[in-house]
């Protein structure tokens, strides 16, 4: 495969220009500026210019810096496992459930842990949906159970078992100290522990989620900022058909 | 000052309705108390600390009475008796009780009169302590002039109280007039108040009396240095509204987030529990002259800011009415609203001006709390910074009272120190170049802004009519607020409430109700 | 639309004075021409290209006549004679002249009548070419609706015309309505127009006819794709005002920076030279319907924006008056001003509104060109972004015509592609949320804004009185404009002017003057 | 000397958080985001989160990224040659000239090359000065010759010789493609070439100038953004006294 070396672009190809801002725990002054310059050099930059420095607390200085990044990246080598299922709309999906699965499917969702953010999971599950895209609740062929936020892993699993869920939707918005990753894994572990992992299609979502990460955490897929309910519905159905076939 | 024409009769009618709605709830409140209300009494009597399992002693004591089913008479009398028995201070007494060294739950063999006398004495000291904080605050405030409104309000949320102090210092250097330490996620769902200084939290730092003290002290030092009094804010919402109010009062806090419905709608806390607790907590706030902030802004982060603008207005009116029942004066009501309209909407800024203007004019004597854009913040921090800049303008142009700093990284992470600095730079810039705008412009009669403000008021009035008919509790159960449905007996903390027995006693509450409004200069 | 009360008599008085001031200068202009004016004639006759030393042929030819001291009669007649002699096209003829293969400077032995006929023919073709560009532009513009004002104007300055095209595409994708390619530093001091496509420049890209063509073509493609006509801007100021106007016209440019005094004050170009050249260049612009932008904003970057606000107004009035002498219609006058007040000044925004409002109302039919903050931009790009956001609001709120995008890195470097994107995000956001504000608000009668606008107008009127008395040239010599002193015979390019001989001929100028204003719909 | 290791500060000491924004010459999409993440990793960051990506031209994507910088810098080792002359005010300086030098001094200044920016040099030399700090022209003991902008090196030197200048002030504002450095050196070289370097105190200034750089370019000192005329005056006088002594 042909190489494709890339660098940041300011106003000329490969000039490498990058804007940075950060704070250093030192008093502002010539020496502080020099430190910022040297530090950015350690980050593989040349032509570093510390354009702004300002004291923002005793012993803390805020900097704005421009520099030319030195490394190059071979774009040809960059791979991601993007989730590849054909995107269907509301009608296509319902139709496919009727003809392909020949039964209603049931989906349970919740925001687990101490995270109280429901707007995200609601956007996917509620009637209203998101961005003029109907939520799962509106799909005649889908029964939804939205447990809201601050739900314990245990409670979520119990509900899933109770309603014989085909898919479980887990949402996490708070990411401080990577608590979302810990919560996501906790739930995945719980399923494995109970040998129930195979029974459900398991989806993770939230503003910081990517399919990449979700898969690593043992989920079937992950959905990030701006996800539309129809994308989620399409994925669930395609996945179920795939399983029923294979 | 720019004004939209409002029909005063309609305003009065609406406030009257709100007050009637509050009355209905108040009659329920009067008959009930809760575990946290009782723990509050113990705290104000001087009980603090935790046991070996880190359970706060106030919780231990109240639980003992609950098990013995003696709680319905309130904790006050039994505890007074126990103190007579121990002959010791409240704290020491509590420890002895927990160690099982003295009986707790009866008269401990003392004549009723002695116990009443003891209760009397305890209550007086408790109220004296609250009066003392009010005076300390007044003295501090009088040392420096009041900052010009809107007051620049910054939130801190590192999770580590000591780190928080560093950030607070930075924020004040950049111009902050008020500092709020946001709580760790879900603290509001804990049925106790954590103890001691804490250095771990998610999305915030635990609200503990020790943390209050540490931050208040840090701010006092900064205040001295910067030559201005910096107000300290925390959150009382949740399962411990009154307890946190007590801790806050004892540590000279200036402001508490305190809404009569936030816990119900946004934390799924049982509504009876919330109404009971908010009342006692507000009695304490009014006595300590703690300014309360309400949470109407939350309606707009969860549902559409144009469609639901009227819920904000209605909620403000109800919060005001309920606050007055707890003797809070108008100058202590930081009624909330927010700049949350979808920026894709054409003339969104005109809608915002209309909403902000309405809030301003409906409550002319209250320091309206204006929240920044959050929901439509983008992860493009440069774009988000523009939203905040326009928010800053809307705020100074409509003369808001308390201005929450919008943060350019809102859609990404809890603010870094530099994020806050950048935010304050925008605020200081806009406030300085546009201060006079409020007195310079007029809104066109029957223009967009005037019409929109009227429309929202009409919708709010109509909504209040509905509420008065079905009653507030029933209305919430029917999901009339931001279509969030909360049943009468659902949600967290229901188990913690009880009907007062005929011999129920809470001499602190009695005294606060008896004295009613504490009249004094605004900045006291 | 928000208005400040202006006394129409005072406005008329001021415009009348400006016109008298222009008359004085015009009588000087009528008697003189310059090397660049003559080179312009050659270019319009069809002479282009450079010799082996990269000297443009128009320069070579004019220099030949100068050496022979035959320039005072103008280049037209001699060149017509030369063409008769060569029997070839203008370009071929010019080359033969340069190679010394045919005589140049006399009648080449042809009868006067034939030469006059040839001149006539050449002039007609020249004017026809200008008319053709006007028609081409009209057709293109009519394909798409006019963008809503203020028009979003972006500058490109990579130094490399091909890189410029990439950046232009990006800017248009983000919403730009007009694209200006800034020239390399000091091109304005070159007494010739560089030739061919260029890929090296400092702070900008050279203005060459080839570069004009390359960018116009790139924009035409983008226009098709984005479904809107994107206007192309360049700079004619300097020692080659008329020549660049000619090149711009031939390549269908829409806008030229063209100010009757900018070169004098900000590039130290001799004032006589500037006045002579600007006239011919503007005659060409009016015929080609090229919108001109004036440079009043520069007064504010070099001197205080409050103290010198009146110079801006006075200069706008003079630019308007002189433009009208060159038959430019009001719809083609992008009179300049800027948002340059020190943000530390309290209520700076109110001053800005007053100044912007005044410019808007003084020239109701002209697309006022509003320049962003530059001088007080900080190297803190986040802070600078706020300045631009407020500038965007001032612009849409006072209904400006042409809106230069402020760039958050103004104090650092010429814009990166992403800087421009961020800038346009702010513009699009503010324009969308505040479009209606202009019709929604009223300025208080005798309020700060109204008073300030009146004050600036008074100062301007008083200043014009002075100018009329001493005469514009003398006033400049006395440093009355932004206390920059330029002597009558100082500055660059004086050597290039001459008094017209009795037999001077410039049939193109004659024809343009004869036909006068070309009446047509605004967007033609 | 004790080590003092520092890292950027976000909201916790040594968390290393830095904000970056840049553009890559690729089409936006999952792969582009991955590329941005990998590229920033090459810049010595961990926990890279690509929070924003947006197409801004065909084949160009703009990113906003946060990451935790890995390197640490020993602040104790950071040195700059800050210019150390005691700052005197208008009166002290004039007094010192009278008593110390016992003659008026003369200063020539200009913006050289094609750079047309005069506001900077004017701020230092004109009566008005800068930020309520009088310009050199106002100093009774200093004769100033401000030649304005777009002055050739040759012309500036001739003037300096003609008026027997004690100090020469060179200003440069345009820095594109480092043209300012080239212009500054050109002038310094010219002086050396003519063996006149010793005769003048040579100062460089402009928004991007630092004392560090100026000294490297062979100037006696360099002054950057926000310089006050009095700082320049103090430096010139102290330097002259120093020379007259040593
Ligand atoms: C609204 C909001 C709130 C509301 C929540 C109301 C509610 N009922 O949800 C309120 C005001 C209550 C709130 C409270 C808090 N919040 Co909050 N909040 C936000 C805000 C402004 C918007 C979030 C939102 O609704 N986005 C809109 C939805 C539609 O987008 P989304 O969540 O990304 O969901 C989409 C996709 O991610 C995906 N998706 C999401 N989940 C799932 C699940 C599955 C299975 C699938 C397939 C897809 C999917 O689909 C959705 C549609 O596209 C953000 C800031 C911001 N602008 O992002 C802060 C924010 C999320 N909050 C934050 C914090 C810290 C809090 C608090 C902890 C602060 C405090 N201490 O008070 C509290 C407590 C909450 C708690 N205990 O957890 C931080 C989180 C920081 C971090 N990264 O860790 C943020 C980023 C603000 C900030 N910068 O500080 N918050
Ligand atoms: C005003 C201005 C102009 C005015 C200049 C008027 C004039 N007579 O000077 C005008 C409008 C004419 C102009 C034109 C151009 N400008 Co200009 N301009 C600016 C602007 C907005 C402000 C500069 C300024 O006056 N600063 C205020 C002074 C007081 O600060 P200062 O120069 O830093 O000086 C201080 C210190 O540096 C120091 N100092 C400076 N010199 C010296 C010398 C000595 C010896 C000492 C001791 C100290 C000292 O003391 C001063 C006081 O503290 C800047 C953007 C910005 N905000 O910085 C762009 C800027 C400098 N311009 C720029 C450009 C590219 C141009 C043009 C080339 C654009 C074009 N092609 O049209 C033209 C052409 C100019 C040319 N041929 O060189 C770029 C430079 C980019 C770069 N880094 O290379 C800038 C940064 C804008 C941008 N982002 O594109 N400009
Ligand atoms: C009234 C009120 N209380 C409390 C909070 C803080 O939320 P938590 O309950 O998670 O501390 C908010 C923030 O939105 C609020 O508006
Ligand atoms: C009228 C006018 N012409 C030209 C220019 C561009 O400057 P230069 O002459 O260096 O191209 C400007 C920019 O400020 C201007 O306002």
mmCIF file of N, CA and C in Angstrom, chain C residues 391-460:
data_model
loop_
_atom_site.group_PDB
_atom_site.id
_atom_site.type_symbol
_atom_site.label_atom_id
_atom_site.label_comp_id
_atom_site.label_asym_id
_atom_site.label_seq_id
_atom_site.Cartn_x
_atom_site.Cartn_y
_atom_site.Cartn_z
ATOM 1 N N UNK C 391 -17.920 42.475 17.856
ATOM 2 C CA UNK C 391 -17.867 43.233 16.590
ATOM 3 C C UNK C 391 -18.943 42.708 15.643
ATOM 4 N N UNK C 392 -19.074 41.407 15.559
ATOM 5 C CA UNK C 392 -20.087 40.818 14.692
ATOM 6 C C UNK C 392 -21.470 41.318 15.080
ATOM 7 N N UNK C 393 -21.689 41.423 16.380
ATOM 8 C CA UNK C 393 -22.989 41.882 16.843
ATOM 9 C C UNK C 393 -23.202 43.354 16.471
ATOM 10 N N UNK C 394 -22.184 44.172 16.688
ATOM 11 C CA UNK C 394 -22.305 45.599 16.351
ATOM 12 C C UNK C 394 -22.656 45.747 14.876
ATOM 13 N N UNK C 395 -22.053 44.925 14.044
ATOM 14 C CA UNK C 395 -22.246 45.017 12.606
ATOM 15 C C UNK C 395 -23.677 44.687 12.203
ATOM 16 N N UNK C 396 -24.181 43.567 12.675
ATOM 17 C CA UNK C 396 -25.525 43.146 12.262
ATOM 18 C C UNK C 396 -26.588 44.039 12.916
ATOM 19 N N UNK C 397 -26.242 44.599 14.073
ATOM 20 C CA UNK C 397 -27.202 45.432 14.794
ATOM 21 C C UNK C 397 -27.321 46.823 14.196
ATOM 22 N N UNK C 398 -26.304 47.249 13.456
ATOM 23 C CA UNK C 398 -26.362 48.572 12.832
ATOM 24 C C UNK C 398 -26.474 48.443 11.313
ATOM 25 N N UNK C 399 -26.728 47.246 10.851
ATOM 26 C CA UNK C 399 -26.967 47.028 9.427
ATOM 27 C C UNK C 399 -25.836 47.459 8.513
ATOM 28 N N UNK C 400 -24.629 47.035 8.802
ATOM 29 C CA UNK C 400 -23.503 47.360 7.939
ATOM 30 C C UNK C 400 -23.600 46.550 6.649
ATOM 31 N N UNK C 401 -22.860 46.981 5.617
ATOM 32 C CA UNK C 401 -22.972 46.322 4.323
ATOM 33 C C UNK C 401 -21.937 45.242 4.093
ATOM 34 N N UNK C 402 -20.679 45.588 4.335
ATOM 35 C CA UNK C 402 -19.580 44.652 4.097
ATOM 36 C C UNK C 402 -18.879 44.415 5.431
ATOM 37 N N UNK C 403 -18.826 43.167 5.821
ATOM 38 C CA UNK C 403 -18.330 42.814 7.153
ATOM 39 C C UNK C 403 -17.022 42.053 7.048
ATOM 40 N N UNK C 404 -15.925 42.710 7.374
ATOM 41 C CA UNK C 404 -14.648 42.006 7.370
ATOM 42 C C UNK C 404 -14.566 41.081 8.556
ATOM 43 N N UNK C 405 -14.210 39.849 8.300
ATOM 44 C CA UNK C 405 -14.126 38.871 9.375
ATOM 45 C C UNK C 405 -12.948 39.209 10.284
ATOM 46 N N UNK C 406 -13.227 39.364 11.572
ATOM 47 C CA UNK C 406 -12.150 39.532 12.543
ATOM 48 C C UNK C 406 -11.537 38.172 12.801
ATOM 49 N N UNK C 407 -10.249 38.146 13.026
ATOM 50 C CA UNK C 407 -9.560 36.868 13.196
ATOM 51 C C UNK C 407 -8.944 36.792 14.586
ATOM 52 N N UNK C 408 -9.145 35.669 15.248
ATOM 53 C CA UNK C 408 -8.693 35.548 16.638
ATOM 54 C C UNK C 408 -7.176 35.590 16.768
ATOM 55 N N UNK C 409 -6.460 35.320 15.678
ATOM 56 C CA UNK C 409 -4.989 35.351 15.735
ATOM 57 C C UNK C 409 -4.427 36.655 15.161
ATOM 58 N N UNK C 410 -5.281 37.657 15.048
ATOM 59 C CA UNK C 410 -4.862 38.948 14.469
ATOM 60 C C UNK C 410 -3.533 39.449 15.035
ATOM 61 N N UNK C 411 -3.351 39.294 16.342
ATOM 62 C CA UNK C 411 -2.131 39.841 16.948
ATOM 63 C C UNK C 411 -0.926 38.925 16.772
ATOM 64 N N UNK C 412 -1.096 37.837 16.018
ATOM 65 C CA UNK C 412 -0.024 36.846 15.954
ATOM 66 C C UNK C 412 0.509 36.627 14.544
ATOM 67 N N UNK C 413 -0.365 36.140 13.670
ATOM 68 C CA UNK C 413 0.111 35.796 12.330
ATOM 69 C C UNK C 413 -0.996 36.032 11.314
ATOM 70 N N UNK C 414 -0.651 36.000 10.022
ATOM 71 C CA UNK C 414 -1.711 36.074 9.019
ATOM 72 C C UNK C 414 -2.519 34.786 9.156
ATOM 73 N N UNK C 415 -3.815 34.865 8.917
ATOM 74 C CA UNK C 415 -4.720 33.784 9.297
ATOM 75 C C UNK C 415 -4.367 32.406 8.735
ATOM 76 N N UNK C 416 -4.481 31.406 9.601
ATOM 77 C CA UNK C 416 -4.402 30.019 9.168
ATOM 78 C C UNK C 416 -5.794 29.644 8.650
ATOM 79 N N UNK C 417 -5.858 28.554 7.948
ATOM 80 C CA UNK C 417 -7.152 28.126 7.423
ATOM 81 C C UNK C 417 -8.145 27.940 8.569
ATOM 82 N N UNK C 418 -7.712 27.356 9.663
ATOM 83 C CA UNK C 418 -8.654 27.099 10.755
ATOM 84 C C UNK C 418 -9.037 28.388 11.481
ATOM 85 N N UNK C 419 -8.136 29.369 11.481
ATOM 86 C CA UNK C 419 -8.473 30.656 12.106
ATOM 87 C C UNK C 419 -9.681 31.258 11.401
ATOM 88 N N UNK C 420 -9.647 31.164 10.083
ATOM 89 C CA UNK C 420 -10.721 31.744 9.285
ATOM 90 C C UNK C 420 -12.026 30.999 9.532
ATOM 91 N N UNK C 421 -11.922 29.690 9.642
ATOM 92 C CA UNK C 421 -13.120 28.884 9.914
ATOM 93 C C UNK C 421 -13.734 29.293 11.250
ATOM 94 N N UNK C 422 -12.882 29.420 12.259
ATOM 95 C CA UNK C 422 -13.374 29.793 13.590
ATOM 96 C C UNK C 422 -14.027 31.166 13.539
ATOM 97 N N UNK C 423 -13.406 32.060 12.785
ATOM 98 C CA UNK C 423 -13.947 33.405 12.656
ATOM 99 C C UNK C 423 -15.346 33.364 12.035
ATOM 100 N N UNK C 424 -15.489 32.608 10.967
ATOM 101 C CA UNK C 424 -16.786 32.552 10.290
ATOM 102 C C UNK C 424 -17.839 31.857 11.147
ATOM 103 N N UNK C 425 -17.429 30.916 11.968
ATOM 104 C CA UNK C 425 -18.380 30.282 12.892
ATOM 105 C C UNK C 425 -18.998 31.332 13.795
ATOM 106 N N UNK C 426 -18.163 32.223 14.300
ATOM 107 C CA UNK C 426 -18.663 33.264 15.194
ATOM 108 C C UNK C 426 -19.605 34.190 14.437
ATOM 109 N N UNK C 427 -19.215 34.568 13.230
ATOM 110 C CA UNK C 427 -20.054 35.465 12.425
ATOM 111 C C UNK C 427 -21.402 34.812 12.135
ATOM 112 N N UNK C 428 -21.375 33.588 11.648
ATOM 113 C CA UNK C 428 -22.628 32.918 11.297
ATOM 114 C C UNK C 428 -23.531 32.791 12.511
ATOM 115 N N UNK C 429 -22.926 32.457 13.634
ATOM 116 C CA UNK C 429 -23.692 32.311 14.876
ATOM 117 C C UNK C 429 -24.368 33.630 15.253
ATOM 118 N N UNK C 430 -23.574 34.684 15.331
ATOM 119 C CA UNK C 430 -24.123 35.967 15.787
ATOM 120 C C UNK C 430 -25.143 36.519 14.788
ATOM 121 N N UNK C 431 -24.809 36.455 13.513
ATOM 122 C CA UNK C 431 -25.759 36.980 12.513
ATOM 123 C C UNK C 431 -27.093 36.243 12.622
ATOM 124 N N UNK C 432 -27.039 34.940 12.837
ATOM 125 C CA UNK C 432 -28.285 34.173 12.886
ATOM 126 C C UNK C 432 -29.106 34.457 14.139
ATOM 127 N N UNK C 433 -28.465 34.533 15.277
ATOM 128 C CA UNK C 433 -29.264 34.706 16.508
ATOM 129 C C UNK C 433 -29.685 36.153 16.731
ATOM 130 N N UNK C 434 -29.046 37.091 16.026
ATOM 131 C CA UNK C 434 -29.343 38.504 16.309
ATOM 132 C C UNK C 434 -29.802 39.293 15.083
ATOM 133 N N UNK C 435 -30.103 38.588 13.993
ATOM 134 C CA UNK C 435 -30.554 39.271 12.760
ATOM 135 C C UNK C 435 -31.596 40.345 13.027
ATOM 136 N N UNK C 436 -32.583 39.993 13.828
ATOM 137 C CA UNK C 436 -33.731 40.880 14.001
ATOM 138 C C UNK C 436 -33.499 42.038 14.954
ATOM 139 N N UNK C 437 -32.380 42.028 15.638
ATOM 140 C CA UNK C 437 -32.154 43.039 16.680
ATOM 141 C C UNK C 437 -32.251 44.449 16.108
ATOM 142 N N UNK C 438 -31.741 44.622 14.895
ATOM 143 C CA UNK C 438 -31.719 45.940 14.271
ATOM 144 C C UNK C 438 -33.125 46.552 14.215
ATOM 145 N N UNK C 439 -34.132 45.722 14.045
ATOM 146 C CA UNK C 439 -35.500 46.255 13.974
ATOM 147 C C UNK C 439 -36.211 46.175 15.308
ATOM 148 N N UNK C 440 -35.546 45.656 16.316
ATOM 149 C CA UNK C 440 -36.192 45.395 17.587
ATOM 150 C C UNK C 440 -35.902 46.485 18.620
ATOM 151 N N UNK C 441 -34.703 47.065 18.524
ATOM 152 C CA UNK C 441 -34.330 48.024 19.569
ATOM 153 C C UNK C 441 -34.383 49.469 19.061
ATOM 154 N N UNK C 442 -34.476 50.362 19.992
ATOM 155 C CA UNK C 442 -34.451 51.800 19.724
ATOM 156 C C UNK C 442 -33.375 52.373 20.625
ATOM 157 N N UNK C 443 -32.645 53.348 20.120
ATOM 158 C CA UNK C 443 -31.700 54.025 21.003
ATOM 159 C C UNK C 443 -32.432 55.139 21.717
ATOM 160 N N UNK C 444 -32.163 55.279 22.994
ATOM 161 C CA UNK C 444 -32.807 56.303 23.810
ATOM 162 C C UNK C 444 -32.554 57.678 23.185
ATOM 163 N N UNK C 445 -33.568 58.488 23.100
ATOM 164 C CA UNK C 445 -33.382 59.873 22.627
ATOM 165 C C UNK C 445 -32.419 60.575 23.587
ATOM 166 N N UNK C 446 -31.504 61.374 23.041
ATOM 167 C CA UNK C 446 -30.493 62.048 23.872
ATOM 168 C C UNK C 446 -29.772 61.051 24.764
ATOM 169 N N UNK C 447 -29.743 59.810 24.349
ATOM 170 C CA UNK C 447 -28.970 58.834 25.115
ATOM 171 C C UNK C 447 -27.511 58.955 24.730
ATOM 172 N N UNK C 448 -26.725 58.075 25.259
ATOM 173 C CA UNK C 448 -25.285 58.095 25.021
ATOM 174 C C UNK C 448 -24.971 57.948 23.534
ATOM 175 N N UNK C 449 -25.616 56.980 22.894
ATOM 176 C CA UNK C 449 -25.336 56.695 21.485
ATOM 177 C C UNK C 449 -25.700 57.895 20.613
ATOM 178 N N UNK C 450 -26.916 58.411 20.820
ATOM 179 C CA UNK C 450 -27.375 59.547 20.015
ATOM 180 C C UNK C 450 -26.435 60.741 20.204
ATOM 181 N N UNK C 451 -26.115 61.051 21.448
ATOM 182 C CA UNK C 451 -25.251 62.201 21.725
ATOM 183 C C UNK C 451 -23.894 62.020 21.065
ATOM 184 N N UNK C 452 -23.339 60.808 21.201
ATOM 185 C CA UNK C 452 -22.008 60.557 20.664
ATOM 186 C C UNK C 452 -22.000 60.701 19.140
ATOM 187 N N UNK C 453 -23.009 60.161 18.480
ATOM 188 C CA UNK C 453 -23.073 60.254 17.015
ATOM 189 C C UNK C 453 -23.110 61.728 16.612
ATOM 190 N N UNK C 454 -23.921 62.500 17.294
ATOM 191 C CA UNK C 454 -24.037 63.927 16.987
ATOM 192 C C UNK C 454 -22.691 64.619 17.171
ATOM 193 N N UNK C 455 -22.004 64.260 18.262
ATOM 194 C CA UNK C 455 -20.716 64.900 18.549
ATOM 195 C C UNK C 455 -19.729 64.645 17.416
ATOM 196 N N UNK C 456 -19.667 63.400 16.948
ATOM 197 C CA UNK C 456 -18.725 63.072 15.877
ATOM 198 C C UNK C 456 -19.081 63.850 14.616
ATOM 199 N N UNK C 457 -20.362 63.933 14.323
ATOM 200 C CA UNK C 457 -20.772 64.670 13.129
ATOM 201 C C UNK C 457 -20.394 66.145 13.254
ATOM 202 N N UNK C 458 -20.601 66.704 14.424
ATOM 203 C CA UNK C 458 -20.216 68.105 14.639
ATOM 204 C C UNK C 458 -18.722 68.293 14.399
ATOM 205 N N UNK C 459 -17.930 67.431 14.998
ATOM 206 C CA UNK C 459 -16.473 67.551 14.844
ATOM 207 C C UNK C 459 -16.084 67.423 13.375
ATOM 208 N N UNK C 460 -16.740 66.511 12.669
ATOM 209 C CA UNK C 460 -16.425 66.302 11.253
ATOM 210 C C UNK C 460 -16.776 67.556 10.453
#
